[in-house]
Tab-separated table of C-alpha atoms in Angstrom:
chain	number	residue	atom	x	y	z
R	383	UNK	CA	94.250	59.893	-98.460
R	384	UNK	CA	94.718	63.056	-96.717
R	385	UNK	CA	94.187	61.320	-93.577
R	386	UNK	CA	94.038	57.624	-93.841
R	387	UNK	CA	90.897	57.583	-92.161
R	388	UNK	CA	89.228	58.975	-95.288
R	389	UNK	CA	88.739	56.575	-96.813
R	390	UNK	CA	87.901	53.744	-94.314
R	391	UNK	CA	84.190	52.944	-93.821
R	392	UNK	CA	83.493	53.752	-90.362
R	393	UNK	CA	84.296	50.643	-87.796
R	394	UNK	CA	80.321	51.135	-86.466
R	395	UNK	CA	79.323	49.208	-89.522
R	396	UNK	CA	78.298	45.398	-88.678
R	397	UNK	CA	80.810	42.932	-88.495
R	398	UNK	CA	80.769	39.605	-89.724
R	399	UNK	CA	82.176	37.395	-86.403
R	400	UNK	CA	83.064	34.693	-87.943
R	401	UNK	CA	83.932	32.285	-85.109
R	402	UNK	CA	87.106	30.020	-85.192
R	403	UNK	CA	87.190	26.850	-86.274
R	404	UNK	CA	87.409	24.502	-83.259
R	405	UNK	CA	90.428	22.502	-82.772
R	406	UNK	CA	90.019	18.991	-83.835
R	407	UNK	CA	89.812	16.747	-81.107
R	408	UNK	CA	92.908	15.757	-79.657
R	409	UNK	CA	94.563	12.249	-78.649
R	410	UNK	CA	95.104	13.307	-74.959
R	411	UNK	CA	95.121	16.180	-72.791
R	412	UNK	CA	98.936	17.455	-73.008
R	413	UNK	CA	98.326	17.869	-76.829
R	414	UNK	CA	94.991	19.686	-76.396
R	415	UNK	CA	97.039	22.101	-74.092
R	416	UNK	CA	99.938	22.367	-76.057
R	417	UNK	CA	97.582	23.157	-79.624
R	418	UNK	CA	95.540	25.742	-77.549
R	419	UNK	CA	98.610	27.541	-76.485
R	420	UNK	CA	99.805	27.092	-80.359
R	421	UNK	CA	96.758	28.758	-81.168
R	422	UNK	CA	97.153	31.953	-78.559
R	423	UNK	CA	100.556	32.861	-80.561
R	424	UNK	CA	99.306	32.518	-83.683
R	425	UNK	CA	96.357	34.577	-82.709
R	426	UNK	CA	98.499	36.968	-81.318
R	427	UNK	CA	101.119	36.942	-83.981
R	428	UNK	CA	98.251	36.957	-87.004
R	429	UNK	CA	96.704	40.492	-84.385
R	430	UNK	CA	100.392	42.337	-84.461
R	431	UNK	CA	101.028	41.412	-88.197
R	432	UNK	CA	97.220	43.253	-88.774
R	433	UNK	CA	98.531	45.780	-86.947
R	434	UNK	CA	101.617	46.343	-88.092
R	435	UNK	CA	99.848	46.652	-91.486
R	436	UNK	CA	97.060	48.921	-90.755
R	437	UNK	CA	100.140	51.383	-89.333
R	438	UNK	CA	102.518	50.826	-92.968
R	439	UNK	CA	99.133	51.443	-94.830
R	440	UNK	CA	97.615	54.615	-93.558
R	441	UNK	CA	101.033	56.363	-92.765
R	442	UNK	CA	102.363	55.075	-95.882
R	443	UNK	CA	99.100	56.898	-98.373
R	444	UNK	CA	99.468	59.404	-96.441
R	445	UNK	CA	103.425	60.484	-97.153
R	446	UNK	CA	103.024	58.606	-100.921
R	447	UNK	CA	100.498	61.224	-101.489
R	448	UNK	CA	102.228	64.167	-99.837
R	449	UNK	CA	105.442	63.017	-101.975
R	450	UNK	CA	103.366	62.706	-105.217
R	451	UNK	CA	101.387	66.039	-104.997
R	452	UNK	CA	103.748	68.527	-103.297
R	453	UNK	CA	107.146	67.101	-104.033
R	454	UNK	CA	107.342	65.533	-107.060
R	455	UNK	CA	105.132	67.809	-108.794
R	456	UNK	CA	102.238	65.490	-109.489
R	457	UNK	CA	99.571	68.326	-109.201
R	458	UNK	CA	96.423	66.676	-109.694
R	459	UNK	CA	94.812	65.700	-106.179
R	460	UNK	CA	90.774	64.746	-108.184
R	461	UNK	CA	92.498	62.482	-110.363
R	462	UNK	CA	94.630	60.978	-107.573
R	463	UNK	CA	91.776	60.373	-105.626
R	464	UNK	CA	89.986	58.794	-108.551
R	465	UNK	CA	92.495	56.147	-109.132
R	466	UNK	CA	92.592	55.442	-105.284
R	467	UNK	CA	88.418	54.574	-106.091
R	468	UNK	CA	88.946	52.319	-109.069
R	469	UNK	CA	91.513	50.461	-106.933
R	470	UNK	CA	89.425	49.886	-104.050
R	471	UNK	CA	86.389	48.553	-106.523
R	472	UNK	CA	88.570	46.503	-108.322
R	473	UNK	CA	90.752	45.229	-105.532
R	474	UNK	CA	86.986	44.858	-103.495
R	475	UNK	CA	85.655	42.849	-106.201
R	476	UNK	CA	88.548	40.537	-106.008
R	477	UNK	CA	88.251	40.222	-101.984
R	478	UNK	CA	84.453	39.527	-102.153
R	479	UNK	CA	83.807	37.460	-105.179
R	480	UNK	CA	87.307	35.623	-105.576
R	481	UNK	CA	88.927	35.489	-102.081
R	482	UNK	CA	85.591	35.571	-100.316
R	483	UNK	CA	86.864	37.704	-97.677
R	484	UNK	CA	83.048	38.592	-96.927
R	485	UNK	CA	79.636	37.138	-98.156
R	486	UNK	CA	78.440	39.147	-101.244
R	487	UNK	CA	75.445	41.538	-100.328
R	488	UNK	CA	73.094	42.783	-103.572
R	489	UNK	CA	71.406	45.827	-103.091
R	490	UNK	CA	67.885	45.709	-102.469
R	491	UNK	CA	66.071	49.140	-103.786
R	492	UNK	CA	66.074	51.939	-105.669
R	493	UNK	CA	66.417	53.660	-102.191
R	494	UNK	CA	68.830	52.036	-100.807
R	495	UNK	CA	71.429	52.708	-104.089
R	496	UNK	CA	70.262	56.429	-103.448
R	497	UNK	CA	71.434	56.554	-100.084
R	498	UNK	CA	74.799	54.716	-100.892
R	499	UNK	CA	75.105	57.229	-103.780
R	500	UNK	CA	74.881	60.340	-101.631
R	501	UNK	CA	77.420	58.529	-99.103
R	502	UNK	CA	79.673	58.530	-102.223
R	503	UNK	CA	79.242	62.210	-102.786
R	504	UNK	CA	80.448	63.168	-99.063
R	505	UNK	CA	83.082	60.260	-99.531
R	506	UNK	CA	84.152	61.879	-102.439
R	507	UNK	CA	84.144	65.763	-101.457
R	508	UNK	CA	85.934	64.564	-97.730
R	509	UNK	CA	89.021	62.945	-99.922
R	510	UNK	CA	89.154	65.200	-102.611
R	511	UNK	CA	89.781	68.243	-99.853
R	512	UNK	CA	92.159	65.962	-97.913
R	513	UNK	CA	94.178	65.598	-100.810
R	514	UNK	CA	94.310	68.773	-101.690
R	515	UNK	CA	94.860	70.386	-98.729
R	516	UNK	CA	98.287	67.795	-98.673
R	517	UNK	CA	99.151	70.035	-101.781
R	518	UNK	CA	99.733	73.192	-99.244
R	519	UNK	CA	99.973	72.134	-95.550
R	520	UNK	CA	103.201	70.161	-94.162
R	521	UNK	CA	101.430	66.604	-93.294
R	522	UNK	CA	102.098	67.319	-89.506
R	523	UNK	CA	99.551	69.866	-89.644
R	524	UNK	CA	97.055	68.049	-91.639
R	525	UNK	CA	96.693	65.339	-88.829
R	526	UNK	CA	96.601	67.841	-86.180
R	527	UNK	CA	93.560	69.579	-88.397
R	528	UNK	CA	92.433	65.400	-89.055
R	529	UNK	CA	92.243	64.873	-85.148
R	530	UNK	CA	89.136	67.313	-84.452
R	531	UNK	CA	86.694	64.674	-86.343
R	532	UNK	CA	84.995	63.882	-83.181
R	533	UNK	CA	84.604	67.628	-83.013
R	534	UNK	CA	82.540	67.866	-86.156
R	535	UNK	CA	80.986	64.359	-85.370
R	536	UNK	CA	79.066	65.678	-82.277
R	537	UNK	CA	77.805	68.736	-84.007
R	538	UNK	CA	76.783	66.843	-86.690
R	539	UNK	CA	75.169	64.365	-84.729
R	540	UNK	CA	73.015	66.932	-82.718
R	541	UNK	CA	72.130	69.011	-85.797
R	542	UNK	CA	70.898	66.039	-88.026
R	543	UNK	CA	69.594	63.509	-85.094
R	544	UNK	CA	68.858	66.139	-82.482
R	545	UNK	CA	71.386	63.510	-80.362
R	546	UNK	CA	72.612	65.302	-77.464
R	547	UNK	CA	75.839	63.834	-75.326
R	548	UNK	CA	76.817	64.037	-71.837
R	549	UNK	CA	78.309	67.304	-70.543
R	550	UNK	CA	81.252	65.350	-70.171
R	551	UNK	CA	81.557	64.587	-73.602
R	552	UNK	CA	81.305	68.266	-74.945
R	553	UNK	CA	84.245	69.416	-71.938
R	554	UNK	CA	86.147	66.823	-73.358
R	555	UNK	CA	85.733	68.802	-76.796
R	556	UNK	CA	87.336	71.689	-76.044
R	557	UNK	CA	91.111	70.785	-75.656
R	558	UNK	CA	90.213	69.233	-79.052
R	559	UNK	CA	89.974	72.566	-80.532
R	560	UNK	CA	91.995	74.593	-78.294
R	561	UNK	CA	94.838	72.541	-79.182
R	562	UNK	CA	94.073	73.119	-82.757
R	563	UNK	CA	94.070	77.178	-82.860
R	564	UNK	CA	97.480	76.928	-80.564
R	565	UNK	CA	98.867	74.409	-83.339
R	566	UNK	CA	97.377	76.736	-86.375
R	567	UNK	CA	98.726	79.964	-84.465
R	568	UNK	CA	102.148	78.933	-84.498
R	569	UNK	CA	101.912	76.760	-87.977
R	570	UNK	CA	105.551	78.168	-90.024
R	571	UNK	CA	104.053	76.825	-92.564
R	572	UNK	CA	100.336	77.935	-93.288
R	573	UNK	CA	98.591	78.250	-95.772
R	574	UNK	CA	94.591	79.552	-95.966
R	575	UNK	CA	93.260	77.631	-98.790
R	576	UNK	CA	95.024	74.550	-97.649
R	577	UNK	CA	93.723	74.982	-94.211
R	578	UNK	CA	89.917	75.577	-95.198
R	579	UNK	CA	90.053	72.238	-97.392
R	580	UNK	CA	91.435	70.486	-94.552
R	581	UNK	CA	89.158	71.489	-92.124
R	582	UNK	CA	86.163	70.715	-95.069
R	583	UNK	CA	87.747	67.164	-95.406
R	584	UNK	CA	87.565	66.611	-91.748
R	585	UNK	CA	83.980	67.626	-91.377
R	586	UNK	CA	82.582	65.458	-94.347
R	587	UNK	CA	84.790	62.505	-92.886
R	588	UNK	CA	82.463	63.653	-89.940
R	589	UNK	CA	79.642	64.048	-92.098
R	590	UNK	CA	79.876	60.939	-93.690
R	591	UNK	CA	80.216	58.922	-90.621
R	592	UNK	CA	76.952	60.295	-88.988
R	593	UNK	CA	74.947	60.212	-92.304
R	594	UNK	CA	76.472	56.351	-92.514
R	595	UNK	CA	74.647	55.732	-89.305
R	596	UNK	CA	71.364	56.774	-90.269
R	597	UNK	CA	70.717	55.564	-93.410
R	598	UNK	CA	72.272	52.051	-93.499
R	599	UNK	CA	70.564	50.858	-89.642
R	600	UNK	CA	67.437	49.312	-90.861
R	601	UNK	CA	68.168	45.463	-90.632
R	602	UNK	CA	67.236	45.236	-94.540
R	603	UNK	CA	69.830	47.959	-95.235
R	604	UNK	CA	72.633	46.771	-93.595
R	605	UNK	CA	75.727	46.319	-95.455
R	606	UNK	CA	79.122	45.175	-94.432
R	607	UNK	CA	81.477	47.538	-94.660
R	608	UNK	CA	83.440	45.310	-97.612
R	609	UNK	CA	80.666	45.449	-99.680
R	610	UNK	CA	79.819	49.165	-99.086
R	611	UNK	CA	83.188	50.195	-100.024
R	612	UNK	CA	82.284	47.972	-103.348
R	613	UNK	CA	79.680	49.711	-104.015
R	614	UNK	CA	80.335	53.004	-102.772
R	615	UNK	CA	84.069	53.236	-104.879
R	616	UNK	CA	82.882	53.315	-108.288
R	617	UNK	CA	80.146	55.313	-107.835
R	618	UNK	CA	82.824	57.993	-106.399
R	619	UNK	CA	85.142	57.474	-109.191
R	620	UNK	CA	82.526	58.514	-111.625
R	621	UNK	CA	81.359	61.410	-109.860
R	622	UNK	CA	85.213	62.609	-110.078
R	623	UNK	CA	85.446	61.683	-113.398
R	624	UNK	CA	83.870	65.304	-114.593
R	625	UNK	CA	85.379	67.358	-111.958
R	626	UNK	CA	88.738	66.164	-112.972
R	627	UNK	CA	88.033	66.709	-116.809
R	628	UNK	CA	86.867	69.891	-116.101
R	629	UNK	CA	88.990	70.945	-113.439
R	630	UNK	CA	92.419	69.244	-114.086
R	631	UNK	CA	91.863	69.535	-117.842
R	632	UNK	CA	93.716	66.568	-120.187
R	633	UNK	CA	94.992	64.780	-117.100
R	634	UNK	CA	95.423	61.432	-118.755
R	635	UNK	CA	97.136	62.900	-121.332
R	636	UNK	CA	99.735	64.137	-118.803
R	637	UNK	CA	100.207	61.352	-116.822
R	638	UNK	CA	100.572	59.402	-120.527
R	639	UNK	CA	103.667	61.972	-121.461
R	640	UNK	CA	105.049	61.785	-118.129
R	641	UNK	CA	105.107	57.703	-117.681
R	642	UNK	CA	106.972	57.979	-121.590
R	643	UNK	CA	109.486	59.730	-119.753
R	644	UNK	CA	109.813	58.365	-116.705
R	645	UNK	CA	108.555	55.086	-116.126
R	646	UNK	CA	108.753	55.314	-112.197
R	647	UNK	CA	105.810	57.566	-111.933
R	648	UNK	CA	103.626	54.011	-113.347
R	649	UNK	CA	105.031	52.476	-110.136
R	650	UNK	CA	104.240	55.561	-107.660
R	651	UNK	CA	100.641	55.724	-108.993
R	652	UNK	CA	99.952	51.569	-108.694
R	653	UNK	CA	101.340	51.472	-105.195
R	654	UNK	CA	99.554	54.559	-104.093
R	655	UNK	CA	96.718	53.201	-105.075
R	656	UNK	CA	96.844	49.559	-103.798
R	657	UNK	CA	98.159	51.376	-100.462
R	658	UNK	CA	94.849	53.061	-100.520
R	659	UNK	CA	93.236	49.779	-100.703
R	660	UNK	CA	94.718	48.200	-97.990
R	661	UNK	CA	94.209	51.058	-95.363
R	662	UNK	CA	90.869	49.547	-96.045
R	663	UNK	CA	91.106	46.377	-95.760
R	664	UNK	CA	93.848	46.617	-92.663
R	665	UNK	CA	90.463	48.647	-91.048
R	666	UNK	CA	88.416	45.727	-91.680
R	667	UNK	CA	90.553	43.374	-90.356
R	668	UNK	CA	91.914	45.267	-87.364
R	669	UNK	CA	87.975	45.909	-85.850
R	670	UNK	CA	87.681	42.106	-86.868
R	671	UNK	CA	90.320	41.062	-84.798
R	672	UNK	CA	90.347	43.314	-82.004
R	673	UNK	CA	87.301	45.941	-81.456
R	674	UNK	CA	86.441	48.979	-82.572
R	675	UNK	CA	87.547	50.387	-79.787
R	676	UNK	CA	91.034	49.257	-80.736
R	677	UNK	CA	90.985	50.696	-84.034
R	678	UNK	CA	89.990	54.289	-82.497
R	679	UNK	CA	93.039	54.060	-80.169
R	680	UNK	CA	95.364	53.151	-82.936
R	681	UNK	CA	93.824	56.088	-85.192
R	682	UNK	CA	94.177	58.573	-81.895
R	683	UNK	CA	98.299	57.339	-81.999
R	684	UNK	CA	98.880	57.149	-85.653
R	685	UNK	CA	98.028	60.912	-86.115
R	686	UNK	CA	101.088	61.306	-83.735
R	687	UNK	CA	103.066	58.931	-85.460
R	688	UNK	CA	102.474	59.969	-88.538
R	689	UNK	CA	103.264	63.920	-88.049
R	690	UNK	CA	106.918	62.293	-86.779
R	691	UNK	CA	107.303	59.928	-89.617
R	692	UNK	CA	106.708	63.026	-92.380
R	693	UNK	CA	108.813	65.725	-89.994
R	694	UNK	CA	111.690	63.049	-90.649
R	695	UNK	CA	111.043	62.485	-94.099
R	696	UNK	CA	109.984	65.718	-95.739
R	697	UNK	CA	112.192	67.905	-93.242
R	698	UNK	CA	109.056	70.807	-92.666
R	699	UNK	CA	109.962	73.082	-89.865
R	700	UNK	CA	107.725	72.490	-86.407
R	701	UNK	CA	107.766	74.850	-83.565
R	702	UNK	CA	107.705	73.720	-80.018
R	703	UNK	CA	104.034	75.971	-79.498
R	704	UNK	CA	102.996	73.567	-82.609
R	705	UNK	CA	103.872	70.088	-80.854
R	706	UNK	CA	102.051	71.416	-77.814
R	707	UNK	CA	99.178	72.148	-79.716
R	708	UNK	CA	98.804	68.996	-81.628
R	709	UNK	CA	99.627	67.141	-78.338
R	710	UNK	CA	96.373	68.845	-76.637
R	711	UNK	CA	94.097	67.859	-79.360
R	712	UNK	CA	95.531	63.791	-78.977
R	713	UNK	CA	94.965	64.562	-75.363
R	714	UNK	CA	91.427	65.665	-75.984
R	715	UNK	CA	90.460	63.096	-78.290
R	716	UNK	CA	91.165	60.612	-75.703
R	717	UNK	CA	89.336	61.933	-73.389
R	718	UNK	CA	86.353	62.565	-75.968
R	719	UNK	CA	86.643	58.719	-76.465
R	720	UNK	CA	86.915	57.766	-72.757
R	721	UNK	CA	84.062	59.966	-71.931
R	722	UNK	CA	81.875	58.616	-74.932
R	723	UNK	CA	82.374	54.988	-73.623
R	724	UNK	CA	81.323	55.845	-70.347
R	725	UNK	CA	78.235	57.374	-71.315
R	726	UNK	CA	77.258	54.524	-72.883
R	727	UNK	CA	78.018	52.640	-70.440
R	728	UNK	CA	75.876	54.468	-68.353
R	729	UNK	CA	73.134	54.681	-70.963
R	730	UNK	CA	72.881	50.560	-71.028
């Protein structure tokens, strides 16, 4: 979506560790060696392939949705983002109750399918403004804009929980945003609108995330993050529905027309959505294969990567003040993240 990140479930969810399966006992010692050492590559080869895939996922929604809504002409960002939801439940209905990726959870109350609902609304109002906001800004901009999450995060975190963080923490804040007004400053290509959406899709990603951690903890609550996104996906695509309708007006009636005449926008939408899918999934498995921690550093280096990929691609004009910019926020968002671990690591 506008930034990958949208639409992944946040990597604080619980993880299923499913242990591996212990070699089988082995005729002598040379072979147990030489099996355990076949099992380090593979590991290790299975980790980069995840990877690898988690990268070709999020950068590739990301520039398959800047293509489709800025440059060829597909201008309808609710309905994008509603087909991106029935493709995640769908393709998450197939993982869990076909593949068996993940045990099937059921919901358990009438307040727990509240909470998940309202999750779906933030879901839904953080994607919706990401994807517009890919309508106006270059996508370099929108992941500089994308970076400041753990900006909103903290606020939200003190205004709803009343959680305050080190002092070291909120220092570590500021280049986050300094290097944002430097970057929006010297932006050749800025737009208002597209700039107050983006910032609005950051802050419910931010939103989301804190809200997440409050009303999913209780033990009974708990849901993997596989089966929240089952849930949670079409729930959001039929909160969209009316806002489309309303909003976009006959929208399937368009995209009907334009298929008629060319064919190749069928293919654009499918893999857009599956795309969207698998930056899911590639979440899942990266935090399952590596930590959380991991999938934070990877997220703090795809922003980067991604704002070089689309400069290539799409050709938008960057100024040298704008690089600097965008490389200050990275710079504070790794600091943000180093300082967060060590205050935990001083809290336990």
């Amino acid at each position: 979506m506008s930034n990958p990140r949208l639409l992944t479930l946040d990597t604080n969810d619980q993880l299923l560790d499913i242990p591996a399966t212990p070699p089988s006992d082995q005729r002598n010692n040379n072979n147990h060696h030489h099996h355990l050492n076949n099992i380090g590559s593979n590991n290790l080869l299975t980790t980069s392939l995840i990877i690898a895939s988690w990268y070709f996922s999020n950068i590739g929604v990301l520039l398959l949705n800047k293509y489709l809504l800025s440059f060829y002409g597909y201008r309808f960002p609710i309905f994008l983002t509603m087909l991106h939801m029935l493709s995640c439940a769908a393709y998450s209905y197939a993982a869990i109750n076909l593949l068996q990726i993940v045990p099937f959870q059921q919901i358990h109350s009438k307040k727990q399918f509240l909470k998940i609902f309202a999750l779906s609304a933030i879901f839904c109002f953080s994607v919706v403004c990401g994807n517009t906001s890919l309508r106006y800004l270059p996508v370099s901009f929108n992941q500089a804009i994308g970076a400041t999450t753990p900006f909103f995060t903290a606020i939200f975190a003190f205004l709803i929980t009343c959680k305050k963080e080190t002092a070291e923490v909120y220092l570590a804040l500021l280049p986050v945003v300094l290097g944002i007004v430097v970057s929006t400053n010297s932006e050749p290509l800025f737009h208002l609108f597209g700039f107050l959406v983006c910032v609005g899709s950051t802050a419910g990603r931010a939103l989301k995330s804190v809200v997440q951690g409050i009303i999913l903890t209780s033990e009974a609550e708990k849901l993997h993050s596989m089966n929240l996104l089952l849930y949670m996906a079409p729930l959001a695509a039929l909160i969209l529905l009316p806002f489309t309708l309303y909003i976009e007006g006959n929208v399937f009636a368009i995209t009907i027309e334009k298929a008629k005449t060319d064919p190749f926008i069928v293919f654009l939408l499918i893999g857009n959505a599956t795309v969207a899918y698998l930056v899911n999934l590639t979440n899942f498995l990266v935090t399952k294969h590596t930590s959380a921690l991991t999938l934070q550093v990877l997220g703090n280096a795809k922003a980067a990567v991604a704002a070089v990929v689309s400069v290539l691609i799409f050709k938008n004009p960057v100024t040298m003040m704008g690089m600097t910019g965008f490389g200050i926020t990275i710079m504070g968002v790794v600091l943000y993240s180093e300082a967060k671990k060590r205050s935990k690591g001083a809290s336990h």
